[in-house]
Coordinates of C-alpha atoms in Angstrom, one line a residue:
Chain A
X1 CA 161.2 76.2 131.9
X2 CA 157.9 74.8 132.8
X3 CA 155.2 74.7 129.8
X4 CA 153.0 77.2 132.1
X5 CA 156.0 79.7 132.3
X6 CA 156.4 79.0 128.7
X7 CA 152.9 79.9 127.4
X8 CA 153.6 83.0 129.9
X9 CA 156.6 83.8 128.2
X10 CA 154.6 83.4 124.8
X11 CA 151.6 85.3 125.4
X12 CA 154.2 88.2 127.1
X13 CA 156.1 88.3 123.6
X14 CA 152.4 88.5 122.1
X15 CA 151.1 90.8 124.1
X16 CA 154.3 93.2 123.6
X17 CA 154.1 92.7 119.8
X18 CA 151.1 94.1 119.5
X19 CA 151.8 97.0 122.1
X20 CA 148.5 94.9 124.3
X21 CA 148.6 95.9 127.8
X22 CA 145.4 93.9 127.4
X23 CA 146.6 90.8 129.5
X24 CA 147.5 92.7 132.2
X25 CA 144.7 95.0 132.1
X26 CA 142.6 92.0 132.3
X27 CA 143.9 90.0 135.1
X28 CA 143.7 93.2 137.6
X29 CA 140.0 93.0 136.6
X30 CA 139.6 89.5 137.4
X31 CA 136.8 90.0 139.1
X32 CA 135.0 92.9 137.0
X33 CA 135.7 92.0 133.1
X34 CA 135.0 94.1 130.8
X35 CA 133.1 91.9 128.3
X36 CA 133.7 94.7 125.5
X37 CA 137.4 95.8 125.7
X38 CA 139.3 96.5 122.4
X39 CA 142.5 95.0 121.2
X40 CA 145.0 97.9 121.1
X41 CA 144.9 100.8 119.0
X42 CA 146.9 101.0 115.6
X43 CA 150.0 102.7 115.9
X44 CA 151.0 105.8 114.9
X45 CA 152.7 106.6 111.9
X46 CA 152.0 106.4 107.7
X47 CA 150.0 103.8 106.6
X48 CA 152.0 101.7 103.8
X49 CA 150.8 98.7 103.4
X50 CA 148.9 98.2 100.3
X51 CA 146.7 95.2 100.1
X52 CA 147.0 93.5 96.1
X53 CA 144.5 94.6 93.2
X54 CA 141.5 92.7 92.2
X55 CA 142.7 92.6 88.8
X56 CA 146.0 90.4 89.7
X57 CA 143.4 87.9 91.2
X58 CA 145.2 84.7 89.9
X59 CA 142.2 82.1 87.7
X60 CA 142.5 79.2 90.0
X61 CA 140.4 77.8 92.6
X62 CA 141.7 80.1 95.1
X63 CA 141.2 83.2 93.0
X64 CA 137.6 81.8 92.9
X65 CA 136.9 81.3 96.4
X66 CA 138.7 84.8 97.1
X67 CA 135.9 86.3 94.6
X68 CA 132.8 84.8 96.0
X69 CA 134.4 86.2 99.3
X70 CA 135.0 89.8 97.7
X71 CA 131.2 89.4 96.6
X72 CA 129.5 88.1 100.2
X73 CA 131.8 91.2 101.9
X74 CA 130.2 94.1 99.6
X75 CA 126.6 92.0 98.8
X76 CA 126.4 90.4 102.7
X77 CA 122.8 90.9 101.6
X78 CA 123.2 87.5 99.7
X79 CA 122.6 85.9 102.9
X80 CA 119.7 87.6 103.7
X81 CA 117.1 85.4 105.7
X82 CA 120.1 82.5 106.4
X83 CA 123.0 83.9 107.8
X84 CA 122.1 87.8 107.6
X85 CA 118.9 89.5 109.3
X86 CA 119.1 92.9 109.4
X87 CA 119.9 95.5 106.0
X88 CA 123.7 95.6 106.4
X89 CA 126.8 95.0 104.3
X90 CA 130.1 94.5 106.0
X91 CA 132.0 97.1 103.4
X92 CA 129.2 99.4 105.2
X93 CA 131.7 99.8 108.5
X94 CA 134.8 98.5 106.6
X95 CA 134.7 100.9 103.1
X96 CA 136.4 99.9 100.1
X97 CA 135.3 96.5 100.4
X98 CA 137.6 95.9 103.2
X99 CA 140.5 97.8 102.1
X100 CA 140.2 101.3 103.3
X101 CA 143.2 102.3 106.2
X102 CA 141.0 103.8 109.1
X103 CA 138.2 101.9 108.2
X104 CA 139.0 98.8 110.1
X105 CA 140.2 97.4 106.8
X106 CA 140.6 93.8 106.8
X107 CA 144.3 93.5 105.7
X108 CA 145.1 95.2 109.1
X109 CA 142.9 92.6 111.1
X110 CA 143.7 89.1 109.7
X111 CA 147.8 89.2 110.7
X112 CA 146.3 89.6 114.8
X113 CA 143.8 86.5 115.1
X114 CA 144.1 84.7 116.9
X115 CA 143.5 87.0 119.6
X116 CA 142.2 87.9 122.8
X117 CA 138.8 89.8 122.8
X118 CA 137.6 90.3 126.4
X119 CA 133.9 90.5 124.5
X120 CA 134.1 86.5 125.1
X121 CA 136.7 86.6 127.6
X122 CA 138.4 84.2 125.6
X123 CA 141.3 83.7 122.3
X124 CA 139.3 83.9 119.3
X125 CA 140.4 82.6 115.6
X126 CA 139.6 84.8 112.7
X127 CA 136.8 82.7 112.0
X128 CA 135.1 83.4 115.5
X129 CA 135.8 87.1 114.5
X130 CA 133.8 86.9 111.9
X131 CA 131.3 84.9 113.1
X132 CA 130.9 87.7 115.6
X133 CA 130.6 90.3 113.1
X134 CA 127.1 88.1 112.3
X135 CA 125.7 87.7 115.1
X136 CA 126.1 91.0 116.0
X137 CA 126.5 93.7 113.3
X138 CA 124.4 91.6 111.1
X139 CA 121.9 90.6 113.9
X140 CA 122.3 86.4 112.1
X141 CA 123.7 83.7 112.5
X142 CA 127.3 82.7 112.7
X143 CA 128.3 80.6 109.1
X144 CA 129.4 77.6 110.1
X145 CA 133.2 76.6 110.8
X146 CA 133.9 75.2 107.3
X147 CA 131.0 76.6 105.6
X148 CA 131.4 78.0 102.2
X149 CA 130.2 81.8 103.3
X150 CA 133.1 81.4 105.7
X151 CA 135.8 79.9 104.3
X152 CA 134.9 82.1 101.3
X153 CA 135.0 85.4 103.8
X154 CA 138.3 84.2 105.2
X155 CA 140.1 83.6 102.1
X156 CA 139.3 86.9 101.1
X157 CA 140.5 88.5 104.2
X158 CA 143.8 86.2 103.6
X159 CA 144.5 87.5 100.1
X160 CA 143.9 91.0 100.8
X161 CA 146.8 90.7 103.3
X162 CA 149.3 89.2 101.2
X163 CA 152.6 90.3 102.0
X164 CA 150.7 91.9 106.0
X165 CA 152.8 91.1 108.5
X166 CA 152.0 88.3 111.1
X167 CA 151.1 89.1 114.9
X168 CA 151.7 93.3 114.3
X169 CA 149.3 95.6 114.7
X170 CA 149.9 98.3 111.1
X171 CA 149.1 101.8 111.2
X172 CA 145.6 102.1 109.5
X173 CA 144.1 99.0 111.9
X174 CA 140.7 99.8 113.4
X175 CA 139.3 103.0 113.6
X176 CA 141.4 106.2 114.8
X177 CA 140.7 106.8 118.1
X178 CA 139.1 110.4 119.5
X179 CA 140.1 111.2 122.3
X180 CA 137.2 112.5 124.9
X181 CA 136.4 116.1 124.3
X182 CA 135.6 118.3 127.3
X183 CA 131.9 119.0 126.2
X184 CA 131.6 115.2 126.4
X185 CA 129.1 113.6 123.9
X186 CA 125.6 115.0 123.5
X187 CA 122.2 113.6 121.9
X188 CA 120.3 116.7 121.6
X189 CA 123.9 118.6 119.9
X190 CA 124.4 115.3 117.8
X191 CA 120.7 115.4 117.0
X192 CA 121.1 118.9 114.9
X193 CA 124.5 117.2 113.4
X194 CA 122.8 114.4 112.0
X195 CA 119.4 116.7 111.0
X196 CA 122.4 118.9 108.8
X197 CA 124.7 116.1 108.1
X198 CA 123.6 113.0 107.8
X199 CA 119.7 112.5 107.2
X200 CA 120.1 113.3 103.7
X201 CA 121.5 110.3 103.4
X202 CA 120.5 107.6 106.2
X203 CA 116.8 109.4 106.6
X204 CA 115.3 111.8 109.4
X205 CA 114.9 108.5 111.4
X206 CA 118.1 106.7 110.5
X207 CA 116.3 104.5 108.0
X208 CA 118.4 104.5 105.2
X209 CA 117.3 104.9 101.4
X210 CA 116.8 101.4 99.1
X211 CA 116.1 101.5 95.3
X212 CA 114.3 99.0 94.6
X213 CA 115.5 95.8 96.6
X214 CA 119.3 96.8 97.0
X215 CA 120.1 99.2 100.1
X216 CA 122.1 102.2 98.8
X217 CA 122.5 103.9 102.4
X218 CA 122.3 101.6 105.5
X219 CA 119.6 102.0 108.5
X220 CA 121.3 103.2 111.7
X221 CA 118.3 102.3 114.3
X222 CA 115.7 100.7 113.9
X223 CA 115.2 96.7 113.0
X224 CA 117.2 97.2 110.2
X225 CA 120.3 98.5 112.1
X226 CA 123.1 97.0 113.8
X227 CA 122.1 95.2 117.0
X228 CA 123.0 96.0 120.6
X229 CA 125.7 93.6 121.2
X230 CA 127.5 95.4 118.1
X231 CA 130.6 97.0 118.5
X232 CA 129.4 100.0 116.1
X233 CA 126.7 100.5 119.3
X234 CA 129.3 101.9 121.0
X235 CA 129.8 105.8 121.4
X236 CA 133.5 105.7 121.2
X237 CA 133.4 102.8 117.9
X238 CA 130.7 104.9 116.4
X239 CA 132.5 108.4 116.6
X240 CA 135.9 107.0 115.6
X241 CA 134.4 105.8 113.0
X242 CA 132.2 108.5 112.3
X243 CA 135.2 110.7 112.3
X244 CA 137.1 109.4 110.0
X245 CA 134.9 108.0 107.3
X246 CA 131.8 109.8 107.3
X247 CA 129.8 112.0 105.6
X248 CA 130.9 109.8 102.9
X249 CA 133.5 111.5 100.8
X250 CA 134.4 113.8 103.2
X251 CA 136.5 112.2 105.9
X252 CA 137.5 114.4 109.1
X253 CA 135.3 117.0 107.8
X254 CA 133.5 117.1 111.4
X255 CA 135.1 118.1 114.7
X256 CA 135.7 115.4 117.2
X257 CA 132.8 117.1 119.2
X258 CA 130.3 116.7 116.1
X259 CA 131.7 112.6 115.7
X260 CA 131.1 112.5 119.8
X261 CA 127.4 114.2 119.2
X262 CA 125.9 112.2 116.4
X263 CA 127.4 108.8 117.4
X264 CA 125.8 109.7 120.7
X265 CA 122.4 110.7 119.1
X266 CA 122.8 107.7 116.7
X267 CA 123.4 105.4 119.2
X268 CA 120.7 106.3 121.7
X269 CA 117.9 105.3 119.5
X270 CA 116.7 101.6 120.2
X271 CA 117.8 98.8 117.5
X272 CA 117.6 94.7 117.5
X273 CA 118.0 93.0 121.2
X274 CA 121.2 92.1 122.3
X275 CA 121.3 88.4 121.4
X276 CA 123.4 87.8 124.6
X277 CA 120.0 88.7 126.6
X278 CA 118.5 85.2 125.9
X279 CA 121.1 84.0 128.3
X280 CA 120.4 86.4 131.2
X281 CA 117.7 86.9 133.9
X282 CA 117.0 90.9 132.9
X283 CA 117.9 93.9 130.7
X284 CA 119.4 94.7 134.2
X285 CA 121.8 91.8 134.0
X286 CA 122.7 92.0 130.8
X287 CA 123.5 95.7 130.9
X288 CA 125.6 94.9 133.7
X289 CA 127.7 92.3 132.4
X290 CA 128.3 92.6 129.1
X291 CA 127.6 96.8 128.7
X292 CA 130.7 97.9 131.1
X293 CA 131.3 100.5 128.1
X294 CA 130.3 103.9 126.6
X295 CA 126.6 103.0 125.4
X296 CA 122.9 103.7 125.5
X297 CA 122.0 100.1 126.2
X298 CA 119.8 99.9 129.4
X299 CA 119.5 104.0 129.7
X300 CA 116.2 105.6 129.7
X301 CA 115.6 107.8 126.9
X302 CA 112.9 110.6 126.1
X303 CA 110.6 108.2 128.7
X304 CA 111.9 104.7 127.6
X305 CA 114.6 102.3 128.7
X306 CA 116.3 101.2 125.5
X307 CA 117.0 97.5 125.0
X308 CA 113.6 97.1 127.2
X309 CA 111.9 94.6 124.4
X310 CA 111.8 91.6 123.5
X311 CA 112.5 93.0 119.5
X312 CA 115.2 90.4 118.2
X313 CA 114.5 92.2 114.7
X314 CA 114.0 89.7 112.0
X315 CA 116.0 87.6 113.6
X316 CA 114.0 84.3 114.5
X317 CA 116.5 82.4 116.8
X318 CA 119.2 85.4 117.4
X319 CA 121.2 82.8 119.7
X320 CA 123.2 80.6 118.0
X321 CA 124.2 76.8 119.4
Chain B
X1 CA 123.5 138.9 123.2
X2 CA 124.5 135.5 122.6
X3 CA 120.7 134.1 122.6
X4 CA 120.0 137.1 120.4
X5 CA 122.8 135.9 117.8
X6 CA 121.6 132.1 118.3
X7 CA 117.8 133.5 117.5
X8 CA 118.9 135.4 114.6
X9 CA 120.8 132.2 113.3
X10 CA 118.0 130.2 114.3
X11 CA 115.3 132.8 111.9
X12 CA 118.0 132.4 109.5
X13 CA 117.7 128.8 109.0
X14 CA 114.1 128.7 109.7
X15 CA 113.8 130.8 106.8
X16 CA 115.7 128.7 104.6
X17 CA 113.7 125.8 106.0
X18 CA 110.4 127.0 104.9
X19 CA 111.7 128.2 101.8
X20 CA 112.5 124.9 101.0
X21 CA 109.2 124.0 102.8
X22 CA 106.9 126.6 100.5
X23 CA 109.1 125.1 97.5
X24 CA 107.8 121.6 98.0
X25 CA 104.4 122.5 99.5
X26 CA 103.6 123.8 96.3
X27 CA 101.7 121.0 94.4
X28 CA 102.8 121.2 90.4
X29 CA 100.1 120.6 87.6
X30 CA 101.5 118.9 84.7
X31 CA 99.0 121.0 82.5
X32 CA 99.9 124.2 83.8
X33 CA 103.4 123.2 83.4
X34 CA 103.2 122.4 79.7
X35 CA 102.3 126.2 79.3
X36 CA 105.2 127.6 81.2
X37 CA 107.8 125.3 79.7
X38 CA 106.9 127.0 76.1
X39 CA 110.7 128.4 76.2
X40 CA 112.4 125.4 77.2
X41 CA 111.9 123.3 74.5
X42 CA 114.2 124.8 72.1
X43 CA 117.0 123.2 74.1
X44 CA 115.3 120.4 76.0
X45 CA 113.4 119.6 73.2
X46 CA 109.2 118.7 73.1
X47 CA 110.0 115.1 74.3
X48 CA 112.2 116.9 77.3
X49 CA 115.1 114.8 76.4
X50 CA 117.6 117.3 75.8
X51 CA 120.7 116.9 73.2
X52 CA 124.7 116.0 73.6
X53 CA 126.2 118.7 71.6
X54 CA 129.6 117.4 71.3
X55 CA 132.3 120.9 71.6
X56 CA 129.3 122.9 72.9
X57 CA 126.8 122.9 75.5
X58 CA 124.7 120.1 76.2
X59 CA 120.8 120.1 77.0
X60 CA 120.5 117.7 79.9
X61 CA 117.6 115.2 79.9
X62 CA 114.6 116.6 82.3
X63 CA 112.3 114.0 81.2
X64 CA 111.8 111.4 84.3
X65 CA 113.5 113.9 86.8
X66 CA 112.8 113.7 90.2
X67 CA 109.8 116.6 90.4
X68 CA 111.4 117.2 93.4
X69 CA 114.9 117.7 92.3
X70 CA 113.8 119.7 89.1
X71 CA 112.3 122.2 91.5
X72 CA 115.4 122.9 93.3
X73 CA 117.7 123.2 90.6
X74 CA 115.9 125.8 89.1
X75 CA 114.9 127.7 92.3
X76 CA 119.0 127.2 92.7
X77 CA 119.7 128.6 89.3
X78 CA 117.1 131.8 90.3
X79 CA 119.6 132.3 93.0
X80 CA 122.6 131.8 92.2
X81 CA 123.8 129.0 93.9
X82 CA 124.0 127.2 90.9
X83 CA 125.4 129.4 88.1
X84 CA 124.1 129.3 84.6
X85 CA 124.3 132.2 82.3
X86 CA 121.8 129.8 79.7
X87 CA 119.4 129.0 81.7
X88 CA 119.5 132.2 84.8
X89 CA 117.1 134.2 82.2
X90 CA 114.7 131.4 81.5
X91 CA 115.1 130.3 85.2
X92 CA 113.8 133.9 86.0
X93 CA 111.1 134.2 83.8
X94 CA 109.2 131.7 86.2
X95 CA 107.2 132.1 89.6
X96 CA 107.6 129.7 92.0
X97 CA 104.0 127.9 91.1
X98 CA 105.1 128.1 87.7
X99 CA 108.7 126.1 89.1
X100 CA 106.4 123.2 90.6
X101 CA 104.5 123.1 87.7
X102 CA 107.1 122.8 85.3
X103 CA 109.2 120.0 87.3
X104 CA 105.8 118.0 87.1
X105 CA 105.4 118.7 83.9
X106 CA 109.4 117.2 83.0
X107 CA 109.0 114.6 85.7
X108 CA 105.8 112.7 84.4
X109 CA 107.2 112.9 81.0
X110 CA 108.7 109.7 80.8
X111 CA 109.7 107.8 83.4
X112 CA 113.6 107.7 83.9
X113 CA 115.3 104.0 82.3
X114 CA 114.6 101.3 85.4
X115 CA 117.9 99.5 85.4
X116 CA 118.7 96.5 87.1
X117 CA 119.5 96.7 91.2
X118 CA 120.7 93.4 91.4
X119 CA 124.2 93.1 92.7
X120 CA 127.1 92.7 90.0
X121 CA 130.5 92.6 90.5
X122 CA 132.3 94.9 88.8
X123 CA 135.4 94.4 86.3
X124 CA 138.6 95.0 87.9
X125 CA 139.8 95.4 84.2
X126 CA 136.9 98.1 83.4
X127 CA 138.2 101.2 84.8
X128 CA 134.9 103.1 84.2
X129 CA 133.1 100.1 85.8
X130 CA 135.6 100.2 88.9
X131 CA 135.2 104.1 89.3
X132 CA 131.4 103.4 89.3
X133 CA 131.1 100.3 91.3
X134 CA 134.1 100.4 93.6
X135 CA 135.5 104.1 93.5
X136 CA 139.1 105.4 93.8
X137 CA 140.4 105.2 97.5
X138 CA 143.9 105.5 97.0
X139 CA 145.5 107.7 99.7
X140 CA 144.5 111.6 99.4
X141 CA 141.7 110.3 96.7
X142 CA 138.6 109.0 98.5
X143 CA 136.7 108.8 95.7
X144 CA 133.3 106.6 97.1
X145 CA 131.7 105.0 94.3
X146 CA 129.4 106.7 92.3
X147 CA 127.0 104.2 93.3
X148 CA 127.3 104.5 96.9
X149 CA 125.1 107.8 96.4
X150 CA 123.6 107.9 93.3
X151 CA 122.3 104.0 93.2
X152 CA 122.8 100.5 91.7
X153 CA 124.0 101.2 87.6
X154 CA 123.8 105.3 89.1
X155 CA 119.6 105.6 88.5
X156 CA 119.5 107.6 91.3
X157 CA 118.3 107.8 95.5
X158 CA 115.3 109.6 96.0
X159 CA 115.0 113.2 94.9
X160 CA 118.6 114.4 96.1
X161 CA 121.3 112.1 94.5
X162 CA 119.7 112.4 90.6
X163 CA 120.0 109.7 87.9
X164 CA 123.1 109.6 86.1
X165 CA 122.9 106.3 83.7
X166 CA 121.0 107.8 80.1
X167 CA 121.8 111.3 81.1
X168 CA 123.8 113.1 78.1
X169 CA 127.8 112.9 78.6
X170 CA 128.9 116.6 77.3
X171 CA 125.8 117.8 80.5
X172 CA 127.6 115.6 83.0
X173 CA 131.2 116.5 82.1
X174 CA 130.3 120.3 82.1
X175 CA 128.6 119.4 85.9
X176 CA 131.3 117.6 87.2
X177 CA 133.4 121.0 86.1
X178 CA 131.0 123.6 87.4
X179 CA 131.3 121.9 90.7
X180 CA 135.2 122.1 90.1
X181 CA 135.5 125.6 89.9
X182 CA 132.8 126.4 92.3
X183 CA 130.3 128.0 89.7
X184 CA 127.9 125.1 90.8
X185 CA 127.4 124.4 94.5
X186 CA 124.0 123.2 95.6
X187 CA 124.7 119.7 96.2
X188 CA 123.7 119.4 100.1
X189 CA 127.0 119.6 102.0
X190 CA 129.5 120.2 99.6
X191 CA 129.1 116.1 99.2
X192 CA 129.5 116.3 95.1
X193 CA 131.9 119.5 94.8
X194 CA 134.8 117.4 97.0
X195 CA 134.8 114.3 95.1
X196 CA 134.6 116.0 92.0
X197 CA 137.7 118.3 93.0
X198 CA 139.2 114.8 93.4
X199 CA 138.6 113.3 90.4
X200 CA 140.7 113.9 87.1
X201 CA 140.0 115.1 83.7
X202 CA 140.3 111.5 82.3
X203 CA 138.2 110.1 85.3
X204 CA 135.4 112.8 84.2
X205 CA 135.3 111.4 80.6
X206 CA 135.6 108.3 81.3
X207 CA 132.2 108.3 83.9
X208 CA 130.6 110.7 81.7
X209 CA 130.9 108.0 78.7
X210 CA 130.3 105.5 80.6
X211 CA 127.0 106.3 82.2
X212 CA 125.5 107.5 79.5
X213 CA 126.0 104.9 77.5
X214 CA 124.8 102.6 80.4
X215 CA 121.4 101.9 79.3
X216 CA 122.0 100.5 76.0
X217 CA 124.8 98.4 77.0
X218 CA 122.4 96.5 79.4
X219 CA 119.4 96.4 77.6
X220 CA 121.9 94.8 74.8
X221 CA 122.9 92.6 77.1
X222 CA 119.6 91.4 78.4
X223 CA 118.3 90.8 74.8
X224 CA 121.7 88.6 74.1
X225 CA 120.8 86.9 77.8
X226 CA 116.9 86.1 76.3
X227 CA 118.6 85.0 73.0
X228 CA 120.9 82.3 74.8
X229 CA 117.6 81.3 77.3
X230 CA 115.4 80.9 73.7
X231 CA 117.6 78.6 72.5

């Protein structure tokens, strides 16, 4: 067996673990890549895994490290103006501090990286994975490889999967998906969802509620919000997630048409640049190569093109390297 | 037909709209207020700060209210979404100018305790501190945090999602039941009345006790903080 038919062989047995017909799916669109394709969907079935307690942390360096982690995932706020530019906390998308089935909790996503994401077209570690999650939900700056925020971030993800299987995608992983309704998704219906739904919280122009300092409920447009390179940009990421987890408190309360609506009307409203347009000639471009997907990025809107600025946010370098 | 029925609908919540609209259009006068809340001291007492009777009813604390939220419950109580056979007389008794007043009047009282916002993690071996700070998500729970909606140490998000810390535990025990068995239900969206379905009679105590005593446990613990810095 030669080491290439090997390495075939491996990434076959990969691929088939996790149910991927990702590898496939990619090669026959050699030429066309979809920069945002998902890893698989979770499968079906009851969710049992149940990631360990906070109060059997063990008092040892490692029960230390797995804190300040805990703290960085719920408070990502900590690294405001380093790491961090925009108003988000990563339990904001991933509830329960990470620990929430359905909620793309993190004890479902550290057992599958290293994987590939077709967003870089390349096998990424966990570390990259998170590094993405800055540079994109949290319009920063990737933590360096090594660097406390990190290694404190990854430790905690490790810990919360104790006993996870390796290289297996659990039921609970990700968000559930929707399937596409017939209606399809609609701003102006998802505009009267969020009006009932959802501004009491996140504000008639999604810009969430603070006391004091702290952000209670987090902006959903606007320079505060996710950027455009986020995965949460997405219609499809947005309503699944919608779906499931929100109003807060009252999961699945909506039909699939209201989740479709309101992540549509969400996600139609403009928000930090897409850091990945530094690197490209135009919006045009960049909406071609890297927003192959259900989004609003490039689309004229109520007589504007969103993503059609030069608005990084806060951000002052939104590129990193 | 159809654009009839959506027109109707439409009038229908238009209505509600600008009842809401009128509601907070109308400016309150603290002055005026003082006059109309003549009958409600007996039970909130002249310094609006209400009284825990423990095995009876408690008078919750107006003073430092949200004008805003003030305004609705009682416009709430006057119409039944929020049942109260105490206070529906009183409740009645005022106009709706006399409503804004009145909330002004309770609102600019005192202001409500300012706690601190900083982030804290909470005590995985504090139960009343985990139900605050982290909530109860275990499978066919989903119990957010209190926080999550009602603020950093729960003193409250703009005039919808009230304070809780320093409010009297028999009021917020007897709350979390009315929205139990449905006698209360003006929380916007049915977001209070689910989680409190989900949450037990020990949970209820134990939040109850444990924001009201809130305030006092950190202001003891800032003065023990300034003692250790003095020395």
């Amino acid at each position: 067996m030669s080491l290439r038919t090997s390495h075939l062989l491996m990434a076959g047995t990969l691929a088939s673990a996790l149910g991927l017909s990702l590898a496939a799916h990619a090669q026959e669109n050699a030429t066309e890549r979809d920069y945002q394709l998902p890893l698989p969907e979770a499968p079906e079935g009851k969710v049992t895994f149940q990631p360990p307690h906070e109060r059997d942390l063990p008092d040892n360096q490692y029960g230390e490290m797995v804190r300040k982690g805990r703290d960085l995932f719920v408070n990502t706020q900590a690294l405001r103006g380093e790491y961090v530019f925009n108003d988000q906390n990563c339990s904001n998308c991933h509830l329960d501090a990470g620990r929430l089935a359905n909620s793309a909790p993190m004890w479902a996503s550290f057992g599958v990286y290293p994987a590939y994401r077709g967003k870089n077209d390349k096998v990424n570690t966990m570390a990259e994975r998170i590094q993405g999650c800055f540079t994109y939900s949290m319009n920063g700056k990737p933590p360096e490889y090594g660097s406390e925020p990190l290694v404190a971030m990854q430790t905690y993800l490790h810990w919360m999967s104790t006993g996870a299987p390796i290289n297996e995608s659990l039921p609970g992983r990700g968000y559930p998906k929707l399937e596409a309704t017939e209606q399809g998704a609609d701003r102006a219906r998802g505009a009267e969802v969020y009006a009932a739904q959802c501004a009491v919280c996140h504000g008639e122009q999604g810009q969430g509620q603070k006391v004091g300092e702290r952000q209670v409920f987090p902006p959903l447009w606007g320079d505060g919000a996710y950027n455009w390179g986020a995965g949460m940009h997405r219609v499809n990421t947005a309503a699944n997630f919608i779906k499931a987890n929100m109003p807060l408190g009252k999961p699945y309360s909506l039909s699939d048409q209201q989740a479709w609506d309101v992540a549509a009307f969400i996600n139609s409203h403009d928000r930090p640049q897409d850091p990945r347009r530094r690197t490209m000639e135009s919006l045009d471009a960049t909406d071609e190569t890297f927003h192959n997907h259900q989004g609003f990025y490039g689309d004229e809107i109520d007589g504007h093109r969103l993503g059609d600025h030069d608005n990084f946010g806060d951000n002052p370098r939104p590129l990193d390297g | 037909m159809t654009t009839m029925r959506i027109a109707s609908g439409l009038g229908l919540l238009l209505g509600l709209g600008l009842a809401a609209g009128q509601v907070q259009a109308l400016e309150g006068d603290a002055e005026r207020g003082q006059q109309a809340a003549g009958a409600c001291v007996a039970c909130h007492q002249a310094d609006g700060m209400g009284m825990n009777n423990p095995g009876g009813q408690s008078w919750p604390r107006l003073a430092g209210l949200p004008a805003a939220y003030i305004a609705k419950q009682l416009h709430d109580i006057k119409e039944g979404r929020r049942e109260s056979a105490t206070m529906m007389p009183f409740a009645n008794m005022l106009d709706d100018q006399q409503i804004a007043d009145v909330a002004v009047y309770y609102a600019e009282m005192e202001s409500w305790p300012a706690l601190p916002t900083a982030y804290r993690a909470a005590d995985p071996q504090d139960a009343a501190e985990w139900l605050a700070e982290r909530g109860d998500w275990a499978q066919d729970t989903m119990v957010p945090a209190c926080s999550q909606c009602h603020g950093p140490n729960g003193q409250g998000v703009g005039a919808t999602f009230p304070p809780l810390a320093g409010q009297h535990p028999g009021y917020i025990v007897s709350q979390l039941e009315a929205w139990r068995d449905g006698t209360r239900h003006n929380d916007p969206n049915q977001l209070m009345a689910g989680i409190a379905k989900r949450l037990d009679e020990a949970q209820i105590a134990m939040i109850a006790d444990y924001y009201a005593t809130l305030p006092a446990r950190i202001a003891e613990q800032e003065a023990g903080a300034q003692e250790e810095d003095g020395q």
